[in-house]
JSON list of C-alpha atoms in Angstrom, two decimals:
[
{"chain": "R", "resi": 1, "resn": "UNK", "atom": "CA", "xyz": [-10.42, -24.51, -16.42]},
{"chain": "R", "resi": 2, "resn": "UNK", "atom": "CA", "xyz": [-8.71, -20.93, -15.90]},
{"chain": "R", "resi": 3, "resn": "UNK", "atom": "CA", "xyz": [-7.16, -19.59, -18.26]},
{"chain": "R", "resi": 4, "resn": "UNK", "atom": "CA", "xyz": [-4.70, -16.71, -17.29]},
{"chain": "R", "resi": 5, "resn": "UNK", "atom": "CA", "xyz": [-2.73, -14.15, -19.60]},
{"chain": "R", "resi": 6, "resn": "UNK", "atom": "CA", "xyz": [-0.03, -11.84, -18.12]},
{"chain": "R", "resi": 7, "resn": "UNK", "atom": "CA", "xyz": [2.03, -9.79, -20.36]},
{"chain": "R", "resi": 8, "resn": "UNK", "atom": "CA", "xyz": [4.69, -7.87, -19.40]},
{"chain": "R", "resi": 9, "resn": "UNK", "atom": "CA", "xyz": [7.60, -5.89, -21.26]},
{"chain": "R", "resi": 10, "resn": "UNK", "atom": "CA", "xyz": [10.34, -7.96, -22.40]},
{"chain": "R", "resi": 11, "resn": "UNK", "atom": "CA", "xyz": [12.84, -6.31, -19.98]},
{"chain": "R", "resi": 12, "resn": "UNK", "atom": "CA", "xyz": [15.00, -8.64, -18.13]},
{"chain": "R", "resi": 13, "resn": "UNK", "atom": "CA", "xyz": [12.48, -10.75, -16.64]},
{"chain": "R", "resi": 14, "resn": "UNK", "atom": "CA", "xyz": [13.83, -14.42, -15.94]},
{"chain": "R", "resi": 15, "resn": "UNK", "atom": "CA", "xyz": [13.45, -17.77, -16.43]},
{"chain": "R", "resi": 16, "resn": "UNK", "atom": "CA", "xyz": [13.22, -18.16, -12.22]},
{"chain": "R", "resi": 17, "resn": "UNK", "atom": "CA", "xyz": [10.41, -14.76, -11.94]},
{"chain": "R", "resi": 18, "resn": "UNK", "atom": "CA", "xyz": [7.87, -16.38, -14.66]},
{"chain": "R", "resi": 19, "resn": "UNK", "atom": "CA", "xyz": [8.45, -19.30, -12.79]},
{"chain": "R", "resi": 20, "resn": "UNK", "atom": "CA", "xyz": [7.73, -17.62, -9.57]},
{"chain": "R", "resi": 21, "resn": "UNK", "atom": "CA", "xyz": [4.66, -15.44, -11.67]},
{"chain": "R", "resi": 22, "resn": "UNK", "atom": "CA", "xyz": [3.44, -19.10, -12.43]},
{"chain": "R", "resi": 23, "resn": "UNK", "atom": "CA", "xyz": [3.22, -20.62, -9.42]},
{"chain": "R", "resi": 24, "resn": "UNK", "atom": "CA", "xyz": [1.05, -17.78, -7.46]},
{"chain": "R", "resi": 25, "resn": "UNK", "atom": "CA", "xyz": [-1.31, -16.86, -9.93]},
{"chain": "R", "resi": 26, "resn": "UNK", "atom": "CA", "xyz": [-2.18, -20.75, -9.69]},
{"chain": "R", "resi": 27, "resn": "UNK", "atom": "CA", "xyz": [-1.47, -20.71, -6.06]},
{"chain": "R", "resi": 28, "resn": "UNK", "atom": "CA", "xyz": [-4.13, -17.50, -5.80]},
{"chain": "R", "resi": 29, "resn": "UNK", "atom": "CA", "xyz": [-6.90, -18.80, -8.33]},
{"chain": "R", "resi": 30, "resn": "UNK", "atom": "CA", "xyz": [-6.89, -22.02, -6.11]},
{"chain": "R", "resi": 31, "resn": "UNK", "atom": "CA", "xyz": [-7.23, -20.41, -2.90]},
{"chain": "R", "resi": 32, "resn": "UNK", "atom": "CA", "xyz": [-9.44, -17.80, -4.13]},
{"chain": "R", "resi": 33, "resn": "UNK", "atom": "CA", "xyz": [-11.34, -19.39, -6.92]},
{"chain": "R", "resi": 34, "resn": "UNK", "atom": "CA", "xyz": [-11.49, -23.26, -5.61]},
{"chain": "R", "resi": 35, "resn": "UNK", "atom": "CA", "xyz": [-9.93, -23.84, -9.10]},
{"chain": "R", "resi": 36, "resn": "UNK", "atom": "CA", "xyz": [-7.92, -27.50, -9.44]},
{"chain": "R", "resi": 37, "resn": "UNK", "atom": "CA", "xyz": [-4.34, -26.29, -10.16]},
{"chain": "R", "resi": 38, "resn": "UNK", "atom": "CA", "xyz": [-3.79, -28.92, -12.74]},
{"chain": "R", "resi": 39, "resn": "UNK", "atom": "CA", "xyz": [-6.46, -27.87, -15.04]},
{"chain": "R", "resi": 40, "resn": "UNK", "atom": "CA", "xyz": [-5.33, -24.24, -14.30]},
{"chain": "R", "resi": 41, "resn": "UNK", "atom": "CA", "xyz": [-3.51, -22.08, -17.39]},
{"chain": "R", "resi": 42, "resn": "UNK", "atom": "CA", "xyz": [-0.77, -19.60, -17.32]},
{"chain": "R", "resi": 43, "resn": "UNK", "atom": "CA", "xyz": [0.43, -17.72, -20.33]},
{"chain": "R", "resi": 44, "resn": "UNK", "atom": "CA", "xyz": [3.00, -15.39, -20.06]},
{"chain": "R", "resi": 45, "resn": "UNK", "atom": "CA", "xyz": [3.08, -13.14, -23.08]},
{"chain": "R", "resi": 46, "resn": "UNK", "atom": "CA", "xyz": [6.57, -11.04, -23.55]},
{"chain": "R", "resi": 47, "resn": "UNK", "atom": "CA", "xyz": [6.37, -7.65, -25.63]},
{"chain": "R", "resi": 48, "resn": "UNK", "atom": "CA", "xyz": [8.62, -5.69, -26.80]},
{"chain": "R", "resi": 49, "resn": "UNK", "atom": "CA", "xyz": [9.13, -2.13, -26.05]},
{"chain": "R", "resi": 50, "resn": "UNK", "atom": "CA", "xyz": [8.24, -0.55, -29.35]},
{"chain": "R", "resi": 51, "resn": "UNK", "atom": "CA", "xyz": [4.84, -2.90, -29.16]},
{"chain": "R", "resi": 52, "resn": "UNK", "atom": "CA", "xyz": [3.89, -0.95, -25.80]},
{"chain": "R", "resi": 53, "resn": "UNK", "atom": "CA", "xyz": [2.59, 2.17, -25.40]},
{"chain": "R", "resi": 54, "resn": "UNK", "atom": "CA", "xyz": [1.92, 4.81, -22.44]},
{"chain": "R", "resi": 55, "resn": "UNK", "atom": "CA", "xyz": [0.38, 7.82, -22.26]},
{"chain": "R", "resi": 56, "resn": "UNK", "atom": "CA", "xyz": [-0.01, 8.05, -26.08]},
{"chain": "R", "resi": 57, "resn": "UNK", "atom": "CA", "xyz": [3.97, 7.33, -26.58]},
{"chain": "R", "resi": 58, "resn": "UNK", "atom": "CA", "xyz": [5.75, 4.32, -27.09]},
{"chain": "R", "resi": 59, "resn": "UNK", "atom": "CA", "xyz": [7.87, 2.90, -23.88]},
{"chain": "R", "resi": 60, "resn": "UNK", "atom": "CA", "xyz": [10.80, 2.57, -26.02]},
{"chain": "R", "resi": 61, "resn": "UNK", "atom": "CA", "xyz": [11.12, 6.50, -26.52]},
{"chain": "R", "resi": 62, "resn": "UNK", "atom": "CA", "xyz": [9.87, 7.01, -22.88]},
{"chain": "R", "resi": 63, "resn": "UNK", "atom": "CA", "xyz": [12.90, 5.06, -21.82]},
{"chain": "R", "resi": 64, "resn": "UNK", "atom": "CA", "xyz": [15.18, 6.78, -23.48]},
{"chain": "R", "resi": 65, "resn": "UNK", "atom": "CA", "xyz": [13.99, 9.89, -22.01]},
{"chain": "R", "resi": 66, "resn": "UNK", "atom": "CA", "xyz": [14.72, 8.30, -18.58]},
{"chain": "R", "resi": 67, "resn": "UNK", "atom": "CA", "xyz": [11.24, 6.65, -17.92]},
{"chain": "R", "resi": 68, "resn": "UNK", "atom": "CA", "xyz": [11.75, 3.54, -15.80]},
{"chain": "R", "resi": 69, "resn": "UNK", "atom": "CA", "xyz": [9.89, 1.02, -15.04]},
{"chain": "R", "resi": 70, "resn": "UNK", "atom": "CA", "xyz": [11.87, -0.30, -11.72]},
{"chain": "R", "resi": 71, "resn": "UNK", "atom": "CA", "xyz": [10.83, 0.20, -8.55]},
{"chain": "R", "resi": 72, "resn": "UNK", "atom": "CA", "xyz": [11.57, 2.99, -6.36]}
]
């Protein structure tokens, strides 16, 4: 029984990506790991950006100082 935890910044993410997140991470640990996909466990776990840090500051302040976390 798999048990998967992704946590990502609360920044915009929708209702339609964690879907999408969801559905391959089972999608890969059945392929990959032979798992059943209905005994398979996603968690997506939202944090804020005061709650996250990066290279010793807090993302909140490195935003604010232009730090982005968009692709380029």
């Amino acid at each position: 029984m798999p048990y998967i935890k992704i946590e990502v910044l609360r920044d915009g993410v929708t209702r339609e990506q964690k879907q999408l997140l969801i559905k391959g991470v089972t999608e890969l640990v059945t392929s990959v790991l032979n798992k059943d996909p209905h005994l398979t466990h996603v968690v997506i776990d939202e944090k804020e950006d005061d709650n996250w840090g990066y290279a010793g500051e807090q993302v909140s302040v490195l935003k604010e100082q232009g730090f982005s976390t968009e692709k380029k």
